[in-house]
């Protein structure tokens, strides 16, 4: 693929690329937007450095890709329900994004993508790992691909969100049940047409139609499979770095190796479609 308005530097042959020549705080021309979209489709997660954005600019960039998603439980800054705060310091008992996952896959229409802007990074550590769910699918044997292609899995939010986020009131839009959904184990990306593994260790609780033992064994295998080093890249954050990942074909895992240092930023999440 050739790019005229941006520079694209892959982080690995499989997943991830750093983009330069863009100021995300300003309106993008049609050509630049199309090239950023192409780079996301090709590399699955893209990174930008030295971006100063306020919440409105961050949301405006996200809205170029679709409506914004509102998290089911995380508290948002007053007047900005689409902003998710990502923060860790010496008082944290856990941090956002631990464990391999695709964001909020327990929603019936899980997010298309997530755009994280880190404004304060630890001196060392705090990387995020990203794994290609295309590569995970492609590496499976043909009989396993065929078998998984017939299956659906349950994704649930309750065990992840209960007791988190100091939630005291109702959830998003007055919902009073934690989200859960049934999704295909292998999904087809609506833009690229490529197939991707779509179960993860954080939200997927059961594979439908199998016995408990079979379901657990298969989920354990698939959740370990995504952890294969060859499927992934690691991103080192600096102040004002931005990562934009496509949740339809990427899983990520935020590494919390920097306690008690501070890591702080904001995420805007783009609404997706029902997986097929
Ligand atoms: C997240 O899952 O959005 C958090 C990722 C990170 O903090 O690197």
Tab-separated table of N, CA, C and O in Angstrom, residues 4 22 25 33 35 77 134 151 154 159 174 181 222-223 257 276:
chain	number	residue	atom	x	y	z
A	4	UNK	N	0.580	8.873	0.640
A	4	UNK	CA	1.096	10.162	0.145
A	4	UNK	C	1.128	11.225	1.216
A	4	UNK	O	1.980	12.105	1.191
A	22	UNK	N	1.146	13.607	11.077
A	22	UNK	CA	-0.265	13.884	11.368
A	22	UNK	C	-0.376	14.671	12.676
A	22	UNK	O	0.303	14.343	13.644
A	25	UNK	N	-5.047	16.765	16.489
A	25	UNK	CA	-5.891	17.789	17.122
A	25	UNK	C	-6.573	18.654	16.064
A	25	UNK	O	-7.453	19.446	16.386
A	33	UNK	N	-7.389	11.196	6.071
A	33	UNK	CA	-8.276	10.289	6.810
A	33	UNK	C	-8.281	8.909	6.137
A	33	UNK	O	-8.148	7.874	6.803
A	35	UNK	N	-6.040	7.520	4.322
A	35	UNK	CA	-4.756	6.822	4.498
A	35	UNK	C	-4.597	6.300	5.924
A	35	UNK	O	-4.058	5.205	6.140
A	77	UNK	N	-15.783	11.739	32.963
A	77	UNK	CA	-15.751	13.138	33.407
A	77	UNK	C	-17.086	13.825	33.084
A	77	UNK	O	-17.710	13.517	32.064
A	134	UNK	N	-6.006	-12.059	13.583
A	134	UNK	CA	-5.897	-12.665	12.244
A	134	UNK	C	-4.788	-13.717	12.266
A	134	UNK	O	-4.960	-14.820	11.770
A	151	UNK	N	-18.862	-22.596	15.829
A	151	UNK	CA	-19.156	-22.374	17.257
A	151	UNK	C	-19.454	-20.920	17.610
A	151	UNK	O	-18.945	-19.993	16.954
A	154	UNK	N	-20.117	-17.373	24.670
A	154	UNK	CA	-20.748	-16.360	25.519
A	154	UNK	C	-19.671	-15.421	26.071
A	154	UNK	O	-18.626	-15.888	26.557
A	159	UNK	N	-18.506	-10.440	35.851
A	159	UNK	CA	-17.371	-10.813	36.705
A	159	UNK	C	-16.233	-9.799	36.589
A	159	UNK	O	-15.435	-9.638	37.495
A	174	UNK	N	-29.085	3.825	31.986
A	174	UNK	CA	-30.048	3.271	32.922
A	174	UNK	C	-30.144	1.759	32.889
A	174	UNK	O	-31.055	1.182	33.475
A	181	UNK	N	-23.328	-11.323	25.772
A	181	UNK	CA	-23.679	-11.534	24.367
A	181	UNK	C	-23.096	-12.850	23.890
A	181	UNK	O	-22.126	-13.360	24.466
A	222	UNK	N	-7.303	-21.630	23.330
A	222	UNK	CA	-7.397	-20.451	22.446
A	222	UNK	C	-6.844	-19.200	23.133
A	222	UNK	O	-6.212	-18.351	22.495
A	223	UNK	N	-7.086	-19.091	24.454
A	223	UNK	CA	-6.607	-17.903	25.177
A	223	UNK	C	-5.090	-17.961	25.358
A	223	UNK	O	-4.438	-16.918	25.457
A	257	UNK	N	3.760	-3.121	35.282
A	257	UNK	CA	5.049	-3.446	35.890
A	257	UNK	C	5.710	-2.203	36.488
A	257	UNK	O	6.887	-2.234	36.823
A	276	UNK	N	-20.039	-11.120	12.883
A	276	UNK	CA	-20.588	-12.230	12.093
A	276	UNK	C	-19.449	-13.104	11.591
A	276	UNK	O	-18.293	-12.695	11.650
